[in-house]
mmCIF file of N, CA and C in Angstrom:
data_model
loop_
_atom_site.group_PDB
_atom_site.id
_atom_site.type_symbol
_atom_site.label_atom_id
_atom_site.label_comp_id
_atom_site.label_asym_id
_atom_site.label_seq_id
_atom_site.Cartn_x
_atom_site.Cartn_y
_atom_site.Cartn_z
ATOM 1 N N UNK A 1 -59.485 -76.390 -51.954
ATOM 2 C CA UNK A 1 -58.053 -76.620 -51.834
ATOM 3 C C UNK A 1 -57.588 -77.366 -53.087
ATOM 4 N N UNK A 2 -56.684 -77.015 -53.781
ATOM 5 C CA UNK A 2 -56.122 -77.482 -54.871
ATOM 6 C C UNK A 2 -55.517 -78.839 -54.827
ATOM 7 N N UNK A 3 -55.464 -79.986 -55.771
ATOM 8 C CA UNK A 3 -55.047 -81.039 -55.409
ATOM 9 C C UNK A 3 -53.488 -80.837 -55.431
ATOM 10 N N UNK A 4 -53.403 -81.779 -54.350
ATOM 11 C CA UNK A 4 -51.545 -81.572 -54.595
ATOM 12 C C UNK A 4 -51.306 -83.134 -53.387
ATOM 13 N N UNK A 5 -49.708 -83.506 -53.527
ATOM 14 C CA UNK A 5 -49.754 -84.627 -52.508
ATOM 15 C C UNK A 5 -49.008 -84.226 -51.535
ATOM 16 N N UNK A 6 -49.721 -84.805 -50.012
ATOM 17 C CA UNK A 6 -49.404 -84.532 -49.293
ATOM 18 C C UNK A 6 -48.343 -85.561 -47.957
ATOM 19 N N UNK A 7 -47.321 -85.048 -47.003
ATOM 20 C CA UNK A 7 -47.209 -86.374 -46.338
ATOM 21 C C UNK A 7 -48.488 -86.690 -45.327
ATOM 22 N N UNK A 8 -48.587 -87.837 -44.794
ATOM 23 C CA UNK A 8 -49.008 -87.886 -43.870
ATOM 24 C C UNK A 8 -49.401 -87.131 -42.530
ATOM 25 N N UNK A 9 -48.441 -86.449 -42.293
ATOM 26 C CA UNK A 9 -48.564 -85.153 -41.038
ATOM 27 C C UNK A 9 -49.294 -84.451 -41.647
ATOM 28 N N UNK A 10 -48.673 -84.123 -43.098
ATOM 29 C CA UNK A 10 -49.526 -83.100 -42.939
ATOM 30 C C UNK A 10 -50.743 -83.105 -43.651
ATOM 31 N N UNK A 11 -51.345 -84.198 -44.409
ATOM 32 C CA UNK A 11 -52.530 -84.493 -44.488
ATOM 33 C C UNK A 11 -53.581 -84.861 -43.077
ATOM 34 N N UNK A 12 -52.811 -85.620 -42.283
ATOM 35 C CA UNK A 12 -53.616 -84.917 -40.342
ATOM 36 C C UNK A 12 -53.909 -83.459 -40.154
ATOM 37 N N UNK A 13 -52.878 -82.700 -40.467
ATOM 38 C CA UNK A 13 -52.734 -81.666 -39.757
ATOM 39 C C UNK A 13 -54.044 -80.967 -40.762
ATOM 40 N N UNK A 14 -54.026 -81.106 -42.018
ATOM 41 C CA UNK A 14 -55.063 -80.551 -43.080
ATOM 42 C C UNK A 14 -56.395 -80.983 -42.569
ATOM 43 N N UNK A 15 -56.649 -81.800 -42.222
ATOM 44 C CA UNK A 15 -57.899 -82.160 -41.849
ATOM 45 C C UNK A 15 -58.086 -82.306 -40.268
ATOM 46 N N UNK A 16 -57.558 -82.364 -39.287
ATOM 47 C CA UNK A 16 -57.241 -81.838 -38.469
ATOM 48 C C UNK A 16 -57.727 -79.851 -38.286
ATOM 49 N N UNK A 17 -57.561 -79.672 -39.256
ATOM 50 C CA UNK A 17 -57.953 -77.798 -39.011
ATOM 51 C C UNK A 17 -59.244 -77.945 -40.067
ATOM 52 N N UNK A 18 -59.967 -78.760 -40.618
ATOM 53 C CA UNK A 18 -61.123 -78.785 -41.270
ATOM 54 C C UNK A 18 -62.249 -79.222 -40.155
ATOM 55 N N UNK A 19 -61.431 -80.049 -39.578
ATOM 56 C CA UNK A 19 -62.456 -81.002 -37.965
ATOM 57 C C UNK A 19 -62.638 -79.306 -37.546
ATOM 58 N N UNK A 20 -61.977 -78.300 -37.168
ATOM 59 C CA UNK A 20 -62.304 -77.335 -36.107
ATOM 60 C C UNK A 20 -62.882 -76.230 -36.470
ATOM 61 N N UNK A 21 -62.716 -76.545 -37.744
ATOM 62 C CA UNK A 21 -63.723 -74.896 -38.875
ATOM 63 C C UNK A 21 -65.114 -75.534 -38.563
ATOM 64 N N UNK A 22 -65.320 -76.768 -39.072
ATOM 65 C CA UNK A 22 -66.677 -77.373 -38.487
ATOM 66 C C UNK A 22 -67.189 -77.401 -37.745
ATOM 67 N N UNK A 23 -66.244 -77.852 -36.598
ATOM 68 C CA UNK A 23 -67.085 -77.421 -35.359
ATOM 69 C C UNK A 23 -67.441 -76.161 -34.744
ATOM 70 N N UNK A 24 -66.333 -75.259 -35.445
ATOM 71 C CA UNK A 24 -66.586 -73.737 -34.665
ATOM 72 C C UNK A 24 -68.007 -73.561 -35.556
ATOM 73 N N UNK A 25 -68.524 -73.826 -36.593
ATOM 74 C CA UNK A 25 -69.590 -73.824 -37.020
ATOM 75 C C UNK A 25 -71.178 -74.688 -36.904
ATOM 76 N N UNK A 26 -70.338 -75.003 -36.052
ATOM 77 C CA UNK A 26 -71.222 -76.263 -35.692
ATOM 78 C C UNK A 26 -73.015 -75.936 -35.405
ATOM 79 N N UNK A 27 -73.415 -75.115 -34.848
ATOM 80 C CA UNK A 27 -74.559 -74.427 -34.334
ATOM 81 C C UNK A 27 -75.354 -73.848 -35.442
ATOM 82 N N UNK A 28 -74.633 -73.572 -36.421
ATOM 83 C CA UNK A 28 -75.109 -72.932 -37.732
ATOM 84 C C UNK A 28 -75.432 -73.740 -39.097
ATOM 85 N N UNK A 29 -76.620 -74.403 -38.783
ATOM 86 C CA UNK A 29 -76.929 -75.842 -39.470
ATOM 87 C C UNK A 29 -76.264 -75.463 -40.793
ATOM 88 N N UNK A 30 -76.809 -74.773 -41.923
ATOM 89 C CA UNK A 30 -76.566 -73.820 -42.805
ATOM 90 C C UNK A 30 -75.275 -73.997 -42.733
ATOM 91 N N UNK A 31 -74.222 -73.577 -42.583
ATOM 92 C CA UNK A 31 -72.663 -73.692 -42.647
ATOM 93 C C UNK A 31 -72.260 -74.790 -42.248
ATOM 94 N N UNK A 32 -72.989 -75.531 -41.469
ATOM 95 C CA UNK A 32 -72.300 -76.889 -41.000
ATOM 96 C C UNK A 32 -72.027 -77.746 -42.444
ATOM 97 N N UNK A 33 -73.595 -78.016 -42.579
ATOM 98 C CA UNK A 33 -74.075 -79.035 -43.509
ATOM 99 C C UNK A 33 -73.192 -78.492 -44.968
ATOM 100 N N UNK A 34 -73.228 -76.856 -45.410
ATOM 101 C CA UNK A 34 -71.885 -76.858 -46.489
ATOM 102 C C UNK A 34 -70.677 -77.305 -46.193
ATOM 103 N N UNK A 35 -69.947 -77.177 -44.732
ATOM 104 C CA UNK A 35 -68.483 -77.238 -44.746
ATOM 105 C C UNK A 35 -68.296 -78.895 -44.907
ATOM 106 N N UNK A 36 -69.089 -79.585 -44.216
ATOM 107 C CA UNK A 36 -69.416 -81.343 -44.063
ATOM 108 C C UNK A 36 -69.140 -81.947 -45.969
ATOM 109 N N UNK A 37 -70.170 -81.004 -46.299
ATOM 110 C CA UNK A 37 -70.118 -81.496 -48.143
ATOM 111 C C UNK A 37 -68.619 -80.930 -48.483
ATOM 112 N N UNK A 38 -68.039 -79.933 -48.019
ATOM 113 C CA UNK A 38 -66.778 -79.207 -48.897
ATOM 114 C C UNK A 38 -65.752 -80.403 -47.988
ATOM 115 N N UNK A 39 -66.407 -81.180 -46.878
ATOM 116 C CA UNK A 39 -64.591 -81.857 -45.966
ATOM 117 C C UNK A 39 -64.917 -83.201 -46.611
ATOM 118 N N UNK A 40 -66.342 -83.650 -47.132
ATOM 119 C CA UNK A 40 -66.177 -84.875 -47.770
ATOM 120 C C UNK A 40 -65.517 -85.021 -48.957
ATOM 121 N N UNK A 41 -65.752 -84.010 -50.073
ATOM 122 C CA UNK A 41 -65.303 -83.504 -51.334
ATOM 123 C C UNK A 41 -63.872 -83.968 -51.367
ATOM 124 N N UNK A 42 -63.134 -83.052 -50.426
ATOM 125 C CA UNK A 42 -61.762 -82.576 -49.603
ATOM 126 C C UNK A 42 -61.112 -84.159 -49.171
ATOM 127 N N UNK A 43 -61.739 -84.997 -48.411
ATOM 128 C CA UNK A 43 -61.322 -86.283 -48.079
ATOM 129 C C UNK A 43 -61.695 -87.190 -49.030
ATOM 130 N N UNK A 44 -62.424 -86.757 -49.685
ATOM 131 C CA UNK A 44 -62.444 -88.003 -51.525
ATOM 132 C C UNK A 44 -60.930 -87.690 -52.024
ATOM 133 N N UNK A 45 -60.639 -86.308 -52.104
ATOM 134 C CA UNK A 45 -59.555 -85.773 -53.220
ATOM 135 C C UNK A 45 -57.984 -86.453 -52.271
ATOM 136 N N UNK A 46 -58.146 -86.336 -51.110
ATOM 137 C CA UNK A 46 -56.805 -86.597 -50.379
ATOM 138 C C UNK A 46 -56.416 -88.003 -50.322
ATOM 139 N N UNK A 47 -57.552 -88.955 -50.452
ATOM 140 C CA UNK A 47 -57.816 -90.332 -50.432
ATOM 141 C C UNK A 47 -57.057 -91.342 -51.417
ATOM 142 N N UNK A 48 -57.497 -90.269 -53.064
ATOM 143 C CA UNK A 48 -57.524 -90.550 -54.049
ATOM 144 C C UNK A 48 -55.873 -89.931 -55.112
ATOM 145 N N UNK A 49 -55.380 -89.102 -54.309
ATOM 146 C CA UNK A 49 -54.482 -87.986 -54.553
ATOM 147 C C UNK A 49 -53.051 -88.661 -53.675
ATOM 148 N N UNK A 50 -53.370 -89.304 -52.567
ATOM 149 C CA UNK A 50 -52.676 -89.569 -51.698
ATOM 150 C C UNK A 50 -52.306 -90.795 -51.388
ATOM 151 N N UNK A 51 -53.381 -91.431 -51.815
ATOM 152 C CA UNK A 51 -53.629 -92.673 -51.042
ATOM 153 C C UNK A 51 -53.513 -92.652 -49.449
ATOM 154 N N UNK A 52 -54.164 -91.630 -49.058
ATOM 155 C CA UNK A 52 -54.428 -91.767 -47.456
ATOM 156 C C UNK A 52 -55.402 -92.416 -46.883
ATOM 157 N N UNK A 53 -54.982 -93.499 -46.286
ATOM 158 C CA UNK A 53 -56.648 -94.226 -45.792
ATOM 159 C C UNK A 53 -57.273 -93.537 -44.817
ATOM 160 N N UNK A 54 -56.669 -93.026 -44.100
ATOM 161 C CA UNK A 54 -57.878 -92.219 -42.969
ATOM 162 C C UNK A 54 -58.569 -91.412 -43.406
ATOM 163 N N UNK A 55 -58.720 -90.964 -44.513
ATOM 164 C CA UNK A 55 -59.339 -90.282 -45.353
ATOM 165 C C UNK A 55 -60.436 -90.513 -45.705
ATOM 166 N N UNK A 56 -59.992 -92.019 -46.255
ATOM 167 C CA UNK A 56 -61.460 -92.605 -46.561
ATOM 168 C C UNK A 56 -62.326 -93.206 -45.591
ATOM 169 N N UNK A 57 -61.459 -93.610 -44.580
ATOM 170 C CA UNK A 57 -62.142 -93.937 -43.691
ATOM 171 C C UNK A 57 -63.497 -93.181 -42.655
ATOM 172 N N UNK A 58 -63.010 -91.614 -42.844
ATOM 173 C CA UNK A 58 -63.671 -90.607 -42.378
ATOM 174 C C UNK A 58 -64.569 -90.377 -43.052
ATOM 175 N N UNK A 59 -64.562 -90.392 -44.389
ATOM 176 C CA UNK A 59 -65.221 -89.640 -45.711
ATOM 177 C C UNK A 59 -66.543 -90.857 -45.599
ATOM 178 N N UNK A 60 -65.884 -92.027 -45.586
ATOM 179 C CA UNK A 60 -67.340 -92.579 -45.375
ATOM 180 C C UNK A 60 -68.199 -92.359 -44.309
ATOM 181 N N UNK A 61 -67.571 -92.069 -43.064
ATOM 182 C CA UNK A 61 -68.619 -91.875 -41.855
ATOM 183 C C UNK A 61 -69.293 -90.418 -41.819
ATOM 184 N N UNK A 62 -69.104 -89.579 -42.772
ATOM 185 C CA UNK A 62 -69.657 -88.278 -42.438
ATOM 186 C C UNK A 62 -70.689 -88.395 -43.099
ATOM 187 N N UNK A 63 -71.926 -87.209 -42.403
ATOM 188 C CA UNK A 63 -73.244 -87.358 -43.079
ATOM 189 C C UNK A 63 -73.649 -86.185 -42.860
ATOM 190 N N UNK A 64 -74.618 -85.477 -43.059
ATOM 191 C CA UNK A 64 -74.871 -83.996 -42.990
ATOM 192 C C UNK A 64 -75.733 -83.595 -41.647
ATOM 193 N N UNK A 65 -76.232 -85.094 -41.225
ATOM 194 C CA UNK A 65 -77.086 -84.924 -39.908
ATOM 195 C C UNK A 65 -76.633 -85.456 -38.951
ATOM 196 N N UNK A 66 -75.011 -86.029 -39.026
ATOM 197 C CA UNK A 66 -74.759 -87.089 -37.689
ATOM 198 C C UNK A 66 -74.693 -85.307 -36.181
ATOM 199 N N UNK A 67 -73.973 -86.190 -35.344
ATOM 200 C CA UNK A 67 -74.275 -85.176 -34.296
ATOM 201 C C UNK A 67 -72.965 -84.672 -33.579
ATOM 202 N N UNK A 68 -72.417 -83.927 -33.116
ATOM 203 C CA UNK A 68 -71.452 -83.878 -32.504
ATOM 204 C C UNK A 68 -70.396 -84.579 -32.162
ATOM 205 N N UNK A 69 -70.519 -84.866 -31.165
ATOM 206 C CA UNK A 69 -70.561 -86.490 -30.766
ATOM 207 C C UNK A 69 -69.726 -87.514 -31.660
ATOM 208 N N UNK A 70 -70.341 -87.911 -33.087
ATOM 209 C CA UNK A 70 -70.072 -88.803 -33.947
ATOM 210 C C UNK A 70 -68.934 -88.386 -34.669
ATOM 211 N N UNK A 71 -68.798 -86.460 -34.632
ATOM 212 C CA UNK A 71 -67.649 -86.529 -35.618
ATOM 213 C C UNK A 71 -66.487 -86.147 -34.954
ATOM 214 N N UNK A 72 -66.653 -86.347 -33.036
ATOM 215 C CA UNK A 72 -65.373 -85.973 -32.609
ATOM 216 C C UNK A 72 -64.656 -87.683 -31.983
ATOM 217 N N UNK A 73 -65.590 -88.451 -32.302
ATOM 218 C CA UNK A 73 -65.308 -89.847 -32.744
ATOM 219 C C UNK A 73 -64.611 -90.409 -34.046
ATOM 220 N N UNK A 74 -64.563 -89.582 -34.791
ATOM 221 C CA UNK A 74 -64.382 -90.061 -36.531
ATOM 222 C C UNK A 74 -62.408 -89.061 -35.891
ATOM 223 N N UNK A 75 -61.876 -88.776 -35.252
ATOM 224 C CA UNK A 75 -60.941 -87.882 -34.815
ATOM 225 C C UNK A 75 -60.078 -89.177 -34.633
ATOM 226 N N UNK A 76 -60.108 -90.431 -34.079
ATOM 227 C CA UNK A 76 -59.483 -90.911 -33.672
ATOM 228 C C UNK A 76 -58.378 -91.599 -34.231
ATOM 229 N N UNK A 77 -59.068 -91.807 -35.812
ATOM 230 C CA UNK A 77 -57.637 -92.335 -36.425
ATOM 231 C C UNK A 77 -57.008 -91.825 -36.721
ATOM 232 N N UNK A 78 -57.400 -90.165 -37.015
ATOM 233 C CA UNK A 78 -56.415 -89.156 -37.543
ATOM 234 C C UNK A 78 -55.430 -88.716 -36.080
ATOM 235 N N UNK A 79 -55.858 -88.723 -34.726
ATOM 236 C CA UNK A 79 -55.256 -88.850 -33.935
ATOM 237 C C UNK A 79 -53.561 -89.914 -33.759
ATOM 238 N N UNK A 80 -53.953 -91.082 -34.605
ATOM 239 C CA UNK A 80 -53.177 -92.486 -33.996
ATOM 240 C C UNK A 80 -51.712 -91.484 -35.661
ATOM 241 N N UNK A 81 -52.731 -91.529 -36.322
ATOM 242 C CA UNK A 81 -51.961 -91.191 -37.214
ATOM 243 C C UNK A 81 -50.791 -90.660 -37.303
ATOM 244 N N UNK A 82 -51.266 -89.125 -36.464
ATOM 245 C CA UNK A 82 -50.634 -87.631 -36.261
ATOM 246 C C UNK A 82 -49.479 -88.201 -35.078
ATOM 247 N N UNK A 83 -50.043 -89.013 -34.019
ATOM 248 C CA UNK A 83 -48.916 -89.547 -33.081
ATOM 249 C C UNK A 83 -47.674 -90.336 -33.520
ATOM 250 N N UNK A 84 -48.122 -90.683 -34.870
ATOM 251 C CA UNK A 84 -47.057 -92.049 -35.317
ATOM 252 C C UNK A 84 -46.153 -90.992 -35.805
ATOM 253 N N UNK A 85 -46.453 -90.174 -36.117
ATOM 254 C CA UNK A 85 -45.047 -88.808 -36.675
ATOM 255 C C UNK A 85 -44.626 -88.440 -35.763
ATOM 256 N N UNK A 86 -44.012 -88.409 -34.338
ATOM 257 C CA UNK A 86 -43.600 -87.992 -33.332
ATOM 258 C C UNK A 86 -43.779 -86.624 -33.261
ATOM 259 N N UNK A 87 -45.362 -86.029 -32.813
ATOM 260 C CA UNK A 87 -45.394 -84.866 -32.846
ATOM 261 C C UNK A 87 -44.590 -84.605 -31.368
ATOM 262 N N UNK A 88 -44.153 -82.895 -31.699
ATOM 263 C CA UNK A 88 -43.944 -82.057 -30.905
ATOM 264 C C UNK A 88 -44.576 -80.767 -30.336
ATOM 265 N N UNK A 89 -44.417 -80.435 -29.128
ATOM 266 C CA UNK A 89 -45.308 -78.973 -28.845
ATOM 267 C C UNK A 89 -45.232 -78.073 -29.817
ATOM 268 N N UNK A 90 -43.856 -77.826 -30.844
ATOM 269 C CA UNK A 90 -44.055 -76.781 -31.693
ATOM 270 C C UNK A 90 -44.475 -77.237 -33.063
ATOM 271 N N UNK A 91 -45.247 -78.314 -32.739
ATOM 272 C CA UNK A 91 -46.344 -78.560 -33.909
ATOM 273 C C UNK A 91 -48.197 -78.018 -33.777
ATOM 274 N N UNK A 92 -48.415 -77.754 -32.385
ATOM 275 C CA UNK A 92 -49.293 -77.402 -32.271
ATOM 276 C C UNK A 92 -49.397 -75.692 -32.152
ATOM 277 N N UNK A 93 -48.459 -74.840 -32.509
ATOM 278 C CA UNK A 93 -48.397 -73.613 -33.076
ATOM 279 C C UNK A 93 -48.902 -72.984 -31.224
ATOM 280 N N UNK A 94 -47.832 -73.098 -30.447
ATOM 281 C CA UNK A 94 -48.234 -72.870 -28.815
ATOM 282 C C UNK A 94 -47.874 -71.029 -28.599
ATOM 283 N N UNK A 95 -48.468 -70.429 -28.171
ATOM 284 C CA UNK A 95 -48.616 -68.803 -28.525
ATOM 285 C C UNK A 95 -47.661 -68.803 -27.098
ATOM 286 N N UNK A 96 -47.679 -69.351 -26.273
ATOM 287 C CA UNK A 96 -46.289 -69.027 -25.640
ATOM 288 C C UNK A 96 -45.487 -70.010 -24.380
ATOM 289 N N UNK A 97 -44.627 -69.980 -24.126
ATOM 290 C CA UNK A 97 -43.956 -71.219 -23.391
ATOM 291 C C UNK A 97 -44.680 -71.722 -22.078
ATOM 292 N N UNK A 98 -44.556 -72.768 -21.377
ATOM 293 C CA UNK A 98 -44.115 -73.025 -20.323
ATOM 294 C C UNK A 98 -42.917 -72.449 -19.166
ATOM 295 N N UNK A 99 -43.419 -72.010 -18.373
ATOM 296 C CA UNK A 99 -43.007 -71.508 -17.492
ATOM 297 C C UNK A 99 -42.384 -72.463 -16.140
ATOM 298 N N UNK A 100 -40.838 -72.313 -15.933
ATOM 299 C CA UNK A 100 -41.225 -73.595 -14.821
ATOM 300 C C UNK A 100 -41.240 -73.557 -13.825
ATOM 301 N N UNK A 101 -41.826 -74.012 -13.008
ATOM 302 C CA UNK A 101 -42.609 -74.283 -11.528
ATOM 303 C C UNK A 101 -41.449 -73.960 -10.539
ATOM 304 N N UNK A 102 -41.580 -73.682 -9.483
ATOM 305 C CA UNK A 102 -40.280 -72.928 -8.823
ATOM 306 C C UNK A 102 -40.192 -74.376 -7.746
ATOM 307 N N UNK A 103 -39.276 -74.086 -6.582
ATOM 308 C CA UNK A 103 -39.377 -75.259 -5.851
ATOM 309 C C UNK A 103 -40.371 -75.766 -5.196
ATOM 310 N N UNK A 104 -40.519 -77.263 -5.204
ATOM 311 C CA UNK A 104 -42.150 -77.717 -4.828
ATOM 312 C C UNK A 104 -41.830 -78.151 -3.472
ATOM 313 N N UNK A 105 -42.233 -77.506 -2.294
ATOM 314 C CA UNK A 105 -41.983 -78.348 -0.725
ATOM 315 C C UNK A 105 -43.843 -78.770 -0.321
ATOM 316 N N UNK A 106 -44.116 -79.781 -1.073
ATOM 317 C CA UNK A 106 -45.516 -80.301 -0.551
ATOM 318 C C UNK A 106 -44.636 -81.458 0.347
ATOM 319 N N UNK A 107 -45.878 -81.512 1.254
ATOM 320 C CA UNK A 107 -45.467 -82.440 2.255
ATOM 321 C C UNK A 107 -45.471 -84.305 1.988
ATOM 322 N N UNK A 108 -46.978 -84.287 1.029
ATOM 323 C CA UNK A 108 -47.020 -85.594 0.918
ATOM 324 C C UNK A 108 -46.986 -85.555 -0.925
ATOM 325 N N UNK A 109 -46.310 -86.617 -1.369
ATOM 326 C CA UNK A 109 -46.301 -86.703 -2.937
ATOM 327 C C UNK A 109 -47.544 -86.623 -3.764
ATOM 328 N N UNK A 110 -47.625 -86.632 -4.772
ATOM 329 C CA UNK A 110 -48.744 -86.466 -5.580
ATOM 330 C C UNK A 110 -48.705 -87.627 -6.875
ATOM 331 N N UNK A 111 -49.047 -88.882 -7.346
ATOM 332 C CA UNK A 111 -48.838 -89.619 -7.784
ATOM 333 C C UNK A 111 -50.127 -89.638 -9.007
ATOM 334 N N UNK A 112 -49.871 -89.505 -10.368
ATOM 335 C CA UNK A 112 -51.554 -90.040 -11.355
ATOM 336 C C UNK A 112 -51.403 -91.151 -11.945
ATOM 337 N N UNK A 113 -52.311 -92.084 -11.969
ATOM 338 C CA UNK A 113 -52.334 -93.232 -11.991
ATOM 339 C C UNK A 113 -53.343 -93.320 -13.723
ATOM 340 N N UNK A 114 -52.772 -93.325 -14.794
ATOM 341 C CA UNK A 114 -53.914 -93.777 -16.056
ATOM 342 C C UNK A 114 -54.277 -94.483 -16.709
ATOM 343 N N UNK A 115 -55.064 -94.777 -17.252
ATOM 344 C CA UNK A 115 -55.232 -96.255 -17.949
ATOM 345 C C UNK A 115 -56.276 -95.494 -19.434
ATOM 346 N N UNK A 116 -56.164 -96.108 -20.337
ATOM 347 C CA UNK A 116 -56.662 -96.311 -21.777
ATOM 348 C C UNK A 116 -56.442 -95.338 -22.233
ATOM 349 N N UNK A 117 -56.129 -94.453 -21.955
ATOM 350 C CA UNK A 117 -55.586 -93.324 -22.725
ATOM 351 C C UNK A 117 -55.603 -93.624 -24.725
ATOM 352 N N UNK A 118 -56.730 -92.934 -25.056
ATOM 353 C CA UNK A 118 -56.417 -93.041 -26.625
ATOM 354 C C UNK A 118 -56.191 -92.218 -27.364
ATOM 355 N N UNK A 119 -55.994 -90.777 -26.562
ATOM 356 C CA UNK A 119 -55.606 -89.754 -27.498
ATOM 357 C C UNK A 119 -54.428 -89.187 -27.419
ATOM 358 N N UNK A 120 -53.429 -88.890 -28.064
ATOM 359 C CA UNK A 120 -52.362 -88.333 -27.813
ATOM 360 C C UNK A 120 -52.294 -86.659 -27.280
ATOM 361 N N UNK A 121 -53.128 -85.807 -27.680
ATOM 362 C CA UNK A 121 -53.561 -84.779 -27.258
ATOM 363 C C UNK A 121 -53.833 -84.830 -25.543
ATOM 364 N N UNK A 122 -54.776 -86.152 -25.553
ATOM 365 C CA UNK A 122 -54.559 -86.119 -23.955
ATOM 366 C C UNK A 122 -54.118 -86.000 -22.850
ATOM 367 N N UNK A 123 -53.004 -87.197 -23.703
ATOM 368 C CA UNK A 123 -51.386 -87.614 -22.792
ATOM 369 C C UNK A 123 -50.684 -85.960 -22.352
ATOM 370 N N UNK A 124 -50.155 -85.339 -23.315
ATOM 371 C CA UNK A 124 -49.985 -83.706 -23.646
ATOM 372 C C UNK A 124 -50.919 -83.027 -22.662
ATOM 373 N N UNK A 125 -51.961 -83.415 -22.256
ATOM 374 C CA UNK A 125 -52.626 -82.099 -21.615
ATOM 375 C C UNK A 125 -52.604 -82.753 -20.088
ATOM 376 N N UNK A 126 -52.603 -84.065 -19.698
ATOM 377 C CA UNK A 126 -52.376 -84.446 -18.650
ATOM 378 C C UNK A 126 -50.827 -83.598 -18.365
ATOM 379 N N UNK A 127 -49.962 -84.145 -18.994
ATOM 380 C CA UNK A 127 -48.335 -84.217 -18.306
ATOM 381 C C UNK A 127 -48.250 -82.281 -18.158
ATOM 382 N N UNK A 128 -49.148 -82.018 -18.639
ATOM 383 C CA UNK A 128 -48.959 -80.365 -18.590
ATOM 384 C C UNK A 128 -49.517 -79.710 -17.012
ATOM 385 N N UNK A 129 -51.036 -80.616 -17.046
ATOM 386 C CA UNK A 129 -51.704 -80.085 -15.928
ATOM 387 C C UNK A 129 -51.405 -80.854 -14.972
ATOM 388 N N UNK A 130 -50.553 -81.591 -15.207
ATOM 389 C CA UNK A 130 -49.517 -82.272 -13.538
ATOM 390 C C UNK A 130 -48.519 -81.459 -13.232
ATOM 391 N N UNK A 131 -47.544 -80.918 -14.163
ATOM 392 C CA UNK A 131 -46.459 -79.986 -14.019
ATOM 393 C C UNK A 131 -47.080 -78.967 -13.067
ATOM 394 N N UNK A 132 -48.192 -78.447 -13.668
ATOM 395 C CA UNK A 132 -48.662 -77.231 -12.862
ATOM 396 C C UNK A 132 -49.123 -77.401 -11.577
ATOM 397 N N UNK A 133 -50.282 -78.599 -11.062
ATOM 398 C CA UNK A 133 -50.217 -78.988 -10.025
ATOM 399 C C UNK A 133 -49.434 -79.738 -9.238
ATOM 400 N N UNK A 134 -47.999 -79.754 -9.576
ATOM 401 C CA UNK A 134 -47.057 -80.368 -8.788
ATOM 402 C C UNK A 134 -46.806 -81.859 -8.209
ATOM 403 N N UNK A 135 -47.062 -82.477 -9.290
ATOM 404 C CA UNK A 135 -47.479 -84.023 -9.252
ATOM 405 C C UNK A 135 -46.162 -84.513 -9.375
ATOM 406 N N UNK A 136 -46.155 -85.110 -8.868
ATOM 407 C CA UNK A 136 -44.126 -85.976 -8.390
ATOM 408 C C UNK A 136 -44.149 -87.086 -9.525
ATOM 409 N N UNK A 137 -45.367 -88.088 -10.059
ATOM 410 C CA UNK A 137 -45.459 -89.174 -10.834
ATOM 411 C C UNK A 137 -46.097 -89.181 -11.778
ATOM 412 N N UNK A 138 -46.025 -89.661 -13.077
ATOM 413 C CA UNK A 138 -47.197 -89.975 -13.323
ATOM 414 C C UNK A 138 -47.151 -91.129 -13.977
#
């Protein structure tokens, strides 16, 4: 990727779609361990180009042998990040709408109760899969 500067969103959103090329490769040591060297490369240049700290912050934790696990942990600041831009659903490129729920006659309410919530993606997939199961609160 050519250097160029980026905002914030969309330096998330850039590395953000590098986190998921990786992982869809994930199984394929061989492609892993190149794409890992091409997203560290990639997060030196954005770091340095940008002055983006989550950048560097990531760039230091990657390694060619960590495990799963470790790099869907290294997600989190680029998460806090991507939230501080007030994303919207038509930032996540949604292939087609929400549909809405017709009238709900359940007898007894449906209330979700959450606590620590640290991903914003989360929040988004909760309030979605309450809509659908007909949850009165959340």
């Amino acid at each position: 990727m050519k250097t160029e500067h980026f905002s914030p969103k969309r330096a998330a959103r850039l590395i953000l779609e590098q986190f998921i090329e990786i992982e869809k490769a994930w199984k394929q040591e061989h492609l892993r361990k190149r794409l890992l060297r091409a997203f560290r490369q990639f997060l030196s240049t954005l770091a340095h180009t940008n002055g983006y700290q989550p950048a560097e912050q990531i760039r230091a934790e990657i390694r060619e042998n960590m495990d799963l696990q470790s790099l869907w942990a290294l997600l989190v600041p680029i998460e806090r990040e991507w939230s501080k831009e007030r994303v919207t659903d038509d930032d996540f490129l949604l292939s087609s709408s929400d549909d809405p729920i017709g009238a709900r006659s359940s007898v007894m309410p449906v209330f979700v109760v959450l606590d620590n919530i640290r991903s914003v993606f989360n929040v988004g997939g909760i309030f979605r899969t309450s809509e659908c199961a007909g949850v009165n609160t959340i």
